[in-house]
mmCIF file of C-alpha atoms in Angstrom:
data_model
loop_
_atom_site.group_PDB
_atom_site.id
_atom_site.type_symbol
_atom_site.label_atom_id
_atom_site.label_comp_id
_atom_site.label_asym_id
_atom_site.label_seq_id
_atom_site.Cartn_x
_atom_site.Cartn_y
_atom_site.Cartn_z
ATOM 1 C CA UNK A 1 1.815 -28.358 16.560
ATOM 2 C CA UNK A 2 2.202 -24.586 15.625
ATOM 3 C CA UNK A 3 1.160 -23.025 12.761
ATOM 4 C CA UNK A 4 1.830 -19.963 11.320
ATOM 5 C CA UNK A 5 0.026 -17.774 8.562
ATOM 6 C CA UNK A 6 2.505 -15.300 7.405
ATOM 7 C CA UNK A 7 1.108 -11.626 8.153
ATOM 8 C CA UNK A 8 -1.395 -13.088 10.523
ATOM 9 C CA UNK A 9 0.797 -14.861 13.539
ATOM 10 C CA UNK A 10 1.200 -18.232 14.959
ATOM 11 C CA UNK A 11 -1.768 -20.739 16.077
ATOM 12 C CA UNK A 12 -1.659 -23.961 17.847
ATOM 13 C CA UNK A 13 -3.612 -26.852 16.154
ATOM 14 C CA UNK A 14 -4.588 -29.861 17.659
ATOM 15 C CA UNK A 15 -2.382 -32.751 16.096
ATOM 16 C CA UNK A 16 -4.998 -34.808 15.305
ATOM 17 C CA UNK A 17 -6.082 -32.781 12.557
ATOM 18 C CA UNK A 18 -3.084 -32.769 10.759
ATOM 19 C CA UNK A 19 -4.066 -35.259 8.141
ATOM 20 C CA UNK A 20 -6.514 -33.578 6.959
ATOM 21 C CA UNK A 21 -4.743 -30.452 6.610
ATOM 22 C CA UNK A 22 -1.563 -32.000 4.901
ATOM 23 C CA UNK A 23 -3.942 -33.262 2.572
ATOM 24 C CA UNK A 24 -5.113 -29.614 1.434
ATOM 25 C CA UNK A 25 -1.507 -28.706 1.958
ATOM 26 C CA UNK A 26 -0.178 -31.138 -0.344
ATOM 27 C CA UNK A 27 -2.844 -30.505 -3.209
ATOM 28 C CA UNK A 28 -2.086 -26.222 -2.791
ATOM 29 C CA UNK A 29 1.949 -27.756 -3.288
ATOM 30 C CA UNK A 30 0.812 -29.133 -6.202
ATOM 31 C CA UNK A 31 -1.060 -26.264 -7.479
ATOM 32 C CA UNK A 32 2.319 -23.962 -6.858
ATOM 33 C CA UNK A 33 4.668 -26.546 -8.728
ATOM 34 C CA UNK A 34 1.581 -25.790 -11.981
ATOM 35 C CA UNK A 35 1.867 -22.401 -11.882
ATOM 36 C CA UNK A 36 -2.461 -22.987 -11.421
ATOM 37 C CA UNK A 37 -3.702 -19.372 -10.068
ATOM 38 C CA UNK A 38 -7.200 -20.658 -9.594
ATOM 39 C CA UNK A 39 -6.047 -23.951 -7.607
ATOM 40 C CA UNK A 40 -3.980 -22.064 -5.653
ATOM 41 C CA UNK A 41 -6.603 -19.420 -4.607
ATOM 42 C CA UNK A 42 -9.238 -21.926 -3.955
ATOM 43 C CA UNK A 43 -6.876 -24.265 -1.625
ATOM 44 C CA UNK A 44 -5.054 -21.792 0.137
ATOM 45 C CA UNK A 45 -8.429 -19.565 1.069
ATOM 46 C CA UNK A 46 -9.613 -23.468 2.480
ATOM 47 C CA UNK A 47 -6.515 -24.445 3.808
ATOM 48 C CA UNK A 48 -6.330 -20.922 5.689
ATOM 49 C CA UNK A 49 -10.031 -21.549 6.713
ATOM 50 C CA UNK A 50 -9.256 -24.660 8.257
ATOM 51 C CA UNK A 51 -6.550 -24.132 9.984
ATOM 52 C CA UNK A 52 -8.299 -20.760 11.422
ATOM 53 C CA UNK A 53 -11.795 -22.571 12.346
ATOM 54 C CA UNK A 54 -9.191 -25.407 14.258
ATOM 55 C CA UNK A 55 -6.620 -23.340 16.139
ATOM 56 C CA UNK A 56 -6.082 -21.194 18.643
ATOM 57 C CA UNK A 57 -3.908 -18.091 18.754
ATOM 58 C CA UNK A 58 -0.360 -18.428 20.458
ATOM 59 C CA UNK A 59 0.188 -16.130 22.915
ATOM 60 C CA UNK A 60 1.786 -12.786 22.031
ATOM 61 C CA UNK A 61 4.958 -13.430 24.935
ATOM 62 C CA UNK A 62 5.386 -17.309 23.752
ATOM 63 C CA UNK A 63 8.206 -17.837 21.674
ATOM 64 C CA UNK A 64 8.285 -20.718 19.351
ATOM 65 C CA UNK A 65 9.069 -22.355 16.035
ATOM 66 C CA UNK A 66 6.561 -23.093 13.625
ATOM 67 C CA UNK A 67 6.097 -26.558 12.500
ATOM 68 C CA UNK A 68 4.499 -25.391 9.662
ATOM 69 C CA UNK A 69 4.455 -21.900 7.920
ATOM 70 C CA UNK A 70 1.502 -20.864 5.517
ATOM 71 C CA UNK A 71 1.424 -17.782 2.881
ATOM 72 C CA UNK A 72 -1.277 -15.146 3.953
ATOM 73 C CA UNK A 73 -4.410 -15.123 2.846
ATOM 74 C CA UNK A 74 -3.773 -12.410 -0.512
ATOM 75 C CA UNK A 75 -0.444 -14.039 -1.145
ATOM 76 C CA UNK A 76 -0.329 -14.796 -4.627
ATOM 77 C CA UNK A 77 1.348 -17.130 -6.996
ATOM 78 C CA UNK A 78 4.700 -15.154 -7.794
ATOM 79 C CA UNK A 79 5.167 -14.442 -4.029
ATOM 80 C CA UNK A 80 5.003 -17.318 -3.082
ATOM 81 C CA UNK A 81 7.545 -18.853 -5.428
ATOM 82 C CA UNK A 82 9.859 -15.572 -4.408
ATOM 83 C CA UNK A 83 9.546 -16.844 -1.331
ATOM 84 C CA UNK A 84 10.670 -20.738 -2.143
ATOM 85 C CA UNK A 85 12.632 -19.787 -4.729
ATOM 86 C CA UNK A 86 15.413 -17.529 -2.736
ATOM 87 C CA UNK A 87 15.926 -17.644 1.123
ATOM 88 C CA UNK A 88 17.384 -14.423 0.955
ATOM 89 C CA UNK A 89 13.962 -12.779 0.394
ATOM 90 C CA UNK A 90 13.316 -13.139 3.764
ATOM 91 C CA UNK A 91 14.506 -10.044 4.938
ATOM 92 C CA UNK A 92 15.437 -10.359 9.254
ATOM 93 C CA UNK B 1 6.803 -32.223 0.050
ATOM 94 C CA UNK B 2 3.492 -30.169 1.039
ATOM 95 C CA UNK B 3 4.295 -26.354 0.669
ATOM 96 C CA UNK B 4 4.001 -25.540 4.746
ATOM 97 C CA UNK B 5 6.754 -27.445 5.269
ATOM 98 C CA UNK B 6 8.972 -26.195 2.813
ATOM 99 C CA UNK B 7 7.850 -22.699 3.482
ATOM 100 C CA UNK B 8 9.441 -23.548 7.236
ATOM 101 C CA UNK B 9 12.684 -24.983 6.419
ATOM 102 C CA UNK B 10 13.347 -21.817 4.756
ATOM 103 C CA UNK B 11 12.309 -19.836 7.569
ATOM 104 C CA UNK B 12 14.720 -22.588 9.551
ATOM 105 C CA UNK B 13 17.450 -22.084 7.250
ATOM 106 C CA UNK B 14 17.521 -18.391 8.160
ATOM 107 C CA UNK B 15 17.578 -18.980 11.601
ATOM 108 C CA UNK B 16 20.175 -21.705 11.798
ATOM 109 C CA UNK B 17 22.461 -19.029 10.104
ATOM 110 C CA UNK B 18 21.988 -16.451 13.095
ATOM 111 C CA UNK B 19 22.723 -19.168 15.289
ATOM 112 C CA UNK B 20 25.962 -20.171 13.437
ATOM 113 C CA UNK B 21 27.677 -16.765 13.791
ATOM 114 C CA UNK B 22 28.742 -17.211 17.202
ATOM 115 C CA UNK B 23 30.884 -19.971 19.117
ATOM 116 C CA UNK B 24 29.602 -18.925 22.512
ATOM 117 C CA UNK B 25 25.245 -19.099 22.852
ATOM 118 C CA UNK B 26 24.872 -16.104 24.637
ATOM 119 C CA UNK B 27 26.791 -14.329 21.788
ATOM 120 C CA UNK B 28 24.173 -14.930 19.937
ATOM 121 C CA UNK B 29 21.743 -13.868 22.486
ATOM 122 C CA UNK B 30 23.065 -10.571 22.411
ATOM 123 C CA UNK B 31 23.397 -10.549 18.604
ATOM 124 C CA UNK B 32 20.049 -11.500 17.837
ATOM 125 C CA UNK B 33 18.481 -8.858 20.472
ATOM 126 C CA UNK B 34 20.576 -5.828 18.798
ATOM 127 C CA UNK B 35 19.175 -7.241 15.613
ATOM 128 C CA UNK B 36 15.500 -7.390 17.030
ATOM 129 C CA UNK B 37 15.925 -4.104 18.045
ATOM 130 C CA UNK B 38 16.783 -2.547 14.824
ATOM 131 C CA UNK B 39 14.128 -4.296 13.268
ATOM 132 C CA UNK B 40 11.964 -2.599 14.944
ATOM 133 C CA UNK B 41 12.968 0.525 14.464
ATOM 134 C CA UNK B 42 12.548 -0.062 11.095
ATOM 135 C CA UNK B 43 8.829 -1.181 11.426
ATOM 136 C CA UNK B 44 8.240 2.099 12.894
ATOM 137 C CA UNK B 45 9.738 4.086 10.146
ATOM 138 C CA UNK B 46 8.059 1.948 7.439
ATOM 139 C CA UNK B 47 4.641 2.467 8.962
ATOM 140 C CA UNK B 48 5.516 6.258 9.498
ATOM 141 C CA UNK B 49 6.401 6.143 5.824
ATOM 142 C CA UNK B 50 3.152 4.447 4.686
ATOM 143 C CA UNK B 51 0.990 7.003 6.718
ATOM 144 C CA UNK B 52 2.781 9.695 4.775
ATOM 145 C CA UNK B 53 1.994 8.507 1.523
ATOM 146 C CA UNK B 54 -1.307 7.874 2.273
ATOM 147 C CA UNK B 55 -1.989 11.107 3.717
ATOM 148 C CA UNK B 56 -0.932 12.564 0.333
ATOM 149 C CA UNK B 57 -3.124 10.750 -1.617
ATOM 150 C CA UNK B 58 -5.811 11.519 0.776
ATOM 151 C CA UNK B 59 -4.916 15.270 -0.075
ATOM 152 C CA UNK B 60 -4.988 14.621 -3.843
ATOM 153 C CA UNK B 61 -8.068 13.031 -3.712
ATOM 154 C CA UNK B 62 -9.542 15.747 -2.024
ATOM 155 C CA UNK B 63 -7.992 18.336 -5.384
ATOM 156 C CA UNK B 64 -9.397 15.708 -7.326
ATOM 157 C CA UNK B 65 -12.787 15.693 -6.390
ATOM 158 C CA UNK B 66 -12.949 19.648 -6.095
ATOM 159 C CA UNK B 67 -11.754 19.220 -9.914
ATOM 160 C CA UNK B 68 -14.864 17.257 -10.965
ATOM 161 C CA UNK B 69 -17.189 19.319 -9.385
ATOM 162 C CA UNK B 70 -15.476 22.512 -10.746
ATOM 163 C CA UNK B 71 -15.417 20.595 -14.436
ATOM 164 C CA UNK B 72 -18.909 19.946 -14.167
ATOM 165 C CA UNK B 73 -19.911 23.226 -12.912
ATOM 166 C CA UNK B 74 -17.569 24.660 -15.822
ATOM 167 C CA UNK B 75 -19.807 22.215 -18.566
ATOM 168 C CA UNK B 76 -22.653 23.828 -17.739
ATOM 169 C CA UNK B 77 -21.584 27.526 -17.549
ATOM 170 C CA UNK B 78 -20.281 26.653 -21.477
ATOM 171 C CA UNK B 79 -23.610 25.308 -22.565
ATOM 172 C CA UNK B 80 -25.510 28.253 -20.869
ATOM 173 C CA UNK B 81 -23.079 30.449 -23.147
ATOM 174 C CA UNK B 82 -23.711 28.037 -26.310
ATOM 175 C CA UNK B 83 -20.561 26.344 -26.509
ATOM 176 C CA UNK B 84 -21.070 23.472 -26.882
ATOM 177 C CA UNK B 85 -17.377 22.722 -27.755
ATOM 178 C CA UNK B 86 -15.828 23.704 -24.664
ATOM 179 C CA UNK B 87 -18.713 22.030 -22.814
ATOM 180 C CA UNK B 88 -17.331 18.742 -24.063
ATOM 181 C CA UNK B 89 -13.834 19.450 -23.541
ATOM 182 C CA UNK B 90 -14.690 20.171 -20.345
ATOM 183 C CA UNK B 91 -16.864 16.842 -19.800
ATOM 184 C CA UNK B 92 -14.102 15.014 -21.386
ATOM 185 C CA UNK B 93 -11.695 16.298 -18.578
ATOM 186 C CA UNK B 94 -13.828 15.536 -16.188
ATOM 187 C CA UNK B 95 -14.594 11.990 -16.985
ATOM 188 C CA UNK B 96 -10.319 11.644 -16.826
ATOM 189 C CA UNK B 97 -10.335 13.396 -13.296
ATOM 190 C CA UNK B 98 -13.436 10.476 -12.343
ATOM 191 C CA UNK B 99 -11.253 7.674 -13.536
ATOM 192 C CA UNK B 100 -7.876 9.205 -11.371
ATOM 193 C CA UNK B 101 -9.697 9.720 -8.348
ATOM 194 C CA UNK B 102 -11.509 6.201 -8.928
ATOM 195 C CA UNK B 103 -7.799 4.739 -9.051
ATOM 196 C CA UNK B 104 -6.652 6.907 -6.358
ATOM 197 C CA UNK B 105 -9.430 5.801 -3.985
ATOM 198 C CA UNK B 106 -8.993 2.189 -4.227
ATOM 199 C CA UNK B 107 -5.111 2.179 -4.020
ATOM 200 C CA UNK B 108 -5.386 4.199 -0.771
ATOM 201 C CA UNK B 109 -7.802 1.017 0.730
ATOM 202 C CA UNK B 110 -5.125 -0.897 -0.134
ATOM 203 C CA UNK B 111 -2.662 0.914 1.113
ATOM 204 C CA UNK B 112 -4.757 1.658 4.426
ATOM 205 C CA UNK B 113 -4.933 -2.802 4.723
ATOM 206 C CA UNK B 114 -0.853 -2.445 4.488
ATOM 207 C CA UNK B 115 -1.006 -0.192 7.436
ATOM 208 C CA UNK B 116 -2.988 -1.825 9.699
ATOM 209 C CA UNK B 117 -1.504 -5.249 9.035
ATOM 210 C CA UNK B 118 1.827 -3.804 9.418
ATOM 211 C CA UNK B 119 0.466 -1.967 12.704
ATOM 212 C CA UNK B 120 -0.420 -5.470 14.198
ATOM 213 C CA UNK B 121 2.888 -7.114 13.243
ATOM 214 C CA UNK B 122 4.435 -4.539 14.844
ATOM 215 C CA UNK B 123 2.460 -4.867 17.754
ATOM 216 C CA UNK B 124 3.330 -9.140 17.684
ATOM 217 C CA UNK B 125 7.153 -8.564 17.365
ATOM 218 C CA UNK B 126 6.955 -5.853 20.330
ATOM 219 C CA UNK B 127 5.761 -8.570 22.408
ATOM 220 C CA UNK B 128 8.166 -11.513 21.231
ATOM 221 C CA UNK B 129 10.646 -8.691 21.743
ATOM 222 C CA UNK B 130 10.273 -8.258 24.930
ATOM 223 C CA UNK B 131 9.443 -12.455 25.394
ATOM 224 C CA UNK B 132 12.935 -12.719 23.880
ATOM 225 C CA UNK B 133 14.634 -10.169 26.629
ATOM 226 C CA UNK B 134 13.153 -11.452 29.603
ATOM 227 C CA UNK B 135 14.244 -15.197 28.168
ATOM 228 C CA UNK B 136 17.856 -13.968 27.103
ATOM 229 C CA UNK B 137 18.090 -13.129 30.663
ATOM 230 C CA UNK B 138 16.726 -15.945 32.414
ATOM 231 C CA UNK B 139 19.190 -18.286 29.908
ATOM 232 C CA UNK B 140 22.098 -15.733 30.782
ATOM 233 C CA UNK B 141 21.463 -16.255 34.424
ATOM 234 C CA UNK B 142 21.582 -19.751 34.747
ATOM 235 C CA UNK B 143 24.104 -20.516 31.911
ATOM 236 C CA UNK B 144 25.728 -23.632 31.232
ATOM 237 C CA UNK B 145 26.850 -24.096 28.304
ATOM 238 C CA UNK B 146 24.864 -27.735 26.831
ATOM 239 C CA UNK B 147 21.530 -26.505 28.123
ATOM 240 C CA UNK B 148 22.277 -22.812 26.399
ATOM 241 C CA UNK B 149 22.648 -24.552 23.200
ATOM 242 C CA UNK B 150 18.687 -25.634 22.924
ATOM 243 C CA UNK B 151 17.808 -22.916 24.733
ATOM 244 C CA UNK B 152 19.090 -20.323 22.862
ATOM 245 C CA UNK B 153 18.291 -22.066 19.673
ATOM 246 C CA UNK B 154 14.333 -22.052 20.738
ATOM 247 C CA UNK B 155 14.282 -18.690 21.436
ATOM 248 C CA UNK B 156 16.427 -17.361 18.050
ATOM 249 C CA UNK B 157 14.324 -19.707 16.223
ATOM 250 C CA UNK B 158 10.774 -18.148 17.533
ATOM 251 C CA UNK B 159 12.069 -14.645 17.567
ATOM 252 C CA UNK B 160 13.824 -15.405 13.714
ATOM 253 C CA UNK B 161 10.681 -17.015 12.377
ATOM 254 C CA UNK B 162 8.726 -13.521 13.966
ATOM 255 C CA UNK B 163 11.251 -11.024 12.390
ATOM 256 C CA UNK B 164 10.892 -12.708 8.631
ATOM 257 C CA UNK B 165 7.180 -12.520 9.010
ATOM 258 C CA UNK B 166 7.294 -8.862 10.027
ATOM 259 C CA UNK B 167 9.997 -8.345 7.535
ATOM 260 C CA UNK B 168 8.101 -9.733 4.746
ATOM 261 C CA UNK B 169 5.074 -7.019 5.573
ATOM 262 C CA UNK B 170 7.441 -4.279 5.962
ATOM 263 C CA UNK B 171 8.322 -5.431 2.156
ATOM 264 C CA UNK B 172 5.111 -5.283 1.017
ATOM 265 C CA UNK B 173 3.987 -2.020 2.628
ATOM 266 C CA UNK B 174 7.350 -0.169 1.141
ATOM 267 C CA UNK B 175 6.775 -2.004 -2.431
ATOM 268 C CA UNK B 176 2.625 -0.584 -1.834
ATOM 269 C CA UNK B 177 4.300 2.968 -0.808
ATOM 270 C CA UNK B 178 6.732 3.319 -3.564
ATOM 271 C CA UNK B 179 4.632 2.416 -6.084
ATOM 272 C CA UNK B 180 1.868 5.144 -4.779
ATOM 273 C CA UNK B 181 4.780 7.492 -4.274
ATOM 274 C CA UNK B 182 5.108 7.522 -7.894
ATOM 275 C CA UNK B 183 1.538 7.694 -8.891
ATOM 276 C CA UNK B 184 1.227 10.565 -6.791
ATOM 277 C CA UNK B 185 4.503 12.362 -8.395
ATOM 278 C CA UNK B 186 2.795 11.865 -11.435
ATOM 279 C CA UNK B 187 -0.641 13.288 -10.330
ATOM 280 C CA UNK B 188 1.655 16.055 -8.928
ATOM 281 C CA UNK B 189 3.105 16.893 -12.796
ATOM 282 C CA UNK B 190 -0.277 16.949 -14.359
ATOM 283 C CA UNK B 191 -1.402 19.579 -11.754
ATOM 284 C CA UNK B 192 1.702 21.215 -12.133
ATOM 285 C CA UNK B 193 1.075 21.447 -15.901
ATOM 286 C CA UNK B 194 -2.315 22.583 -15.524
ATOM 287 C CA UNK B 195 -3.377 19.302 -17.389
ATOM 288 C CA UNK B 196 -5.240 18.482 -14.578
ATOM 289 C CA UNK B 197 -6.511 22.077 -13.127
ATOM 290 C CA UNK B 198 -5.165 22.812 -9.510
ATOM 291 C CA UNK B 199 -8.450 23.349 -7.706
ATOM 292 C CA UNK B 200 -6.673 25.992 -5.141
ATOM 293 C CA UNK B 201 -7.410 27.815 -8.081
ATOM 294 C CA UNK B 202 -4.047 29.545 -8.251
ATOM 295 C CA UNK B 203 -3.743 28.943 -12.572
ATOM 296 C CA UNK B 204 -6.225 29.388 -14.781
ATOM 297 C CA UNK B 205 -7.242 27.096 -16.986
ATOM 298 C CA UNK B 206 -7.617 27.366 -20.451
ATOM 299 C CA UNK B 207 -11.440 26.509 -20.181
ATOM 300 C CA UNK B 208 -12.011 29.442 -17.537
ATOM 301 C CA UNK B 209 -10.059 31.595 -19.560
ATOM 302 C CA UNK B 210 -12.484 31.150 -22.522
ATOM 303 C CA UNK B 211 -15.237 31.632 -20.111
ATOM 304 C CA UNK B 212 -14.239 34.626 -18.906
ATOM 305 C CA UNK B 213 -13.197 35.920 -22.260
ATOM 306 C CA UNK B 214 -16.834 35.258 -23.625
ATOM 307 C CA UNK B 215 -18.211 37.069 -20.342
ATOM 308 C CA UNK B 216 -16.440 39.642 -20.625
ATOM 309 C CA UNK B 217 -16.705 40.328 -24.232
ATOM 310 C CA UNK B 218 -20.227 40.711 -23.333
ATOM 311 C CA UNK B 219 -19.912 42.820 -20.683
ATOM 312 C CA UNK B 220 -17.910 44.701 -23.369
ATOM 313 C CA UNK B 221 -21.026 44.306 -25.951
ATOM 314 C CA UNK B 222 -23.281 45.726 -22.972
ATOM 315 C CA UNK B 223 -21.445 48.963 -21.845
ATOM 316 C CA UNK B 224 -21.203 49.399 -25.253
ATOM 317 C CA UNK B 225 -25.252 49.637 -25.966
ATOM 318 C CA UNK B 226 -25.815 51.321 -22.571
ATOM 319 C CA UNK B 227 -23.763 54.137 -24.141
ATOM 320 C CA UNK B 228 -25.229 54.105 -27.483
ATOM 321 C CA UNK B 229 -28.537 54.751 -25.860
ATOM 322 C CA UNK B 230 -27.207 57.257 -23.693
ATOM 323 C CA UNK B 231 -25.994 59.395 -27.028
ATOM 324 C CA UNK B 232 -28.643 61.893 -27.866
ATOM 325 C CA UNK B 233 -30.758 61.165 -30.958
ATOM 326 C CA UNK B 234 -32.585 58.103 -29.557
ATOM 327 C CA UNK B 235 -29.875 56.211 -30.015
ATOM 328 C CA UNK B 236 -29.602 56.036 -33.693
ATOM 329 C CA UNK B 237 -25.633 56.650 -34.383
ATOM 330 C CA UNK B 238 -25.396 60.355 -35.144
ATOM 331 C CA UNK B 239 -25.580 60.625 -39.538
ATOM 332 C CA UNK B 240 -22.019 61.906 -40.677
ATOM 333 C CA UNK B 241 -23.091 64.514 -43.213
ATOM 334 C CA UNK B 242 -21.378 63.419 -46.382
ATOM 335 C CA UNK B 243 -18.653 65.283 -47.503
ATOM 336 C CA UNK B 244 -19.612 67.024 -50.564
ATOM 337 C CA UNK B 245 -17.719 65.568 -53.467
ATOM 338 C CA UNK B 246 -15.126 67.939 -55.292
ATOM 339 C CA UNK B 247 -15.065 65.723 -58.084
ATOM 340 C CA UNK B 248 -18.904 65.995 -59.027
ATOM 341 C CA UNK B 249 -19.793 68.064 -61.617
ATOM 342 C CA UNK B 250 -16.362 67.439 -63.219
ATOM 343 C CA UNK B 251 -15.623 65.253 -66.535
#
């Protein structure tokens, strides 16, 4: 599967890790819904670390849409909420 | 639903909007490619703006650094002249300038980080746009409507996601730049008003003026003393002959 980290690009991650990543991702979603900044920071860092460790970068000339998209490491709760809130916020 | 899924859906919705725009998929390819080239232009302009802002901050930091040094020297000079009040004023200003400098340095670092990220994103987009152009020509050359739908869809979704990503990087860099420009403007105003004296020395601040007044005053005193000692009579002022009182002796 292909995972994009916003601001960093796409990575190929073997499908067998999906369950593990999903677990952290679910917790991350809870943190966003609960507006829990410290939990959000912790889960996001954990998730990105795992994705970077398990994945290999997609070649630059490969054009594919991602199966999953994750906020960048320095995204804050407000930014993520803004992304989720209005699709108009995504430029391009 | 997981966060990554929700975000993916939003990015996909964006791509679908582009796909829905034209009836013939080949038009979508051309339209999308046009948009990509515009985006690349924008990103390059954005990068130039960030660099300009950073340069301005750098220059201000240099001015502030010179200011901090100068206020330190002024404080020392004031203390030597026995003017603790003036020294205190200089040190107070020095501490304010130092605070500004610390803030600027931090902001400059964060702007540098945005610039690096945007540069990397721009490079990625450039490669993807190139890949898109190649794929666009291939699809057009071997065009059959049914097949094109899917392949155009893939290509446009892929590039649209990349454009959204670089668009976000650009937005952040622009926000940061605007924030810094406002700040740089405020500091320029402070410098112009003399509150933080311009290190070019074109304007004199009041501490400097006071120190110079004091030193020119003591020069005057020294000159006076020299003149006095050169007078005949060994330096004691010539006594004025008291005028005889015309009232003397009268009732």
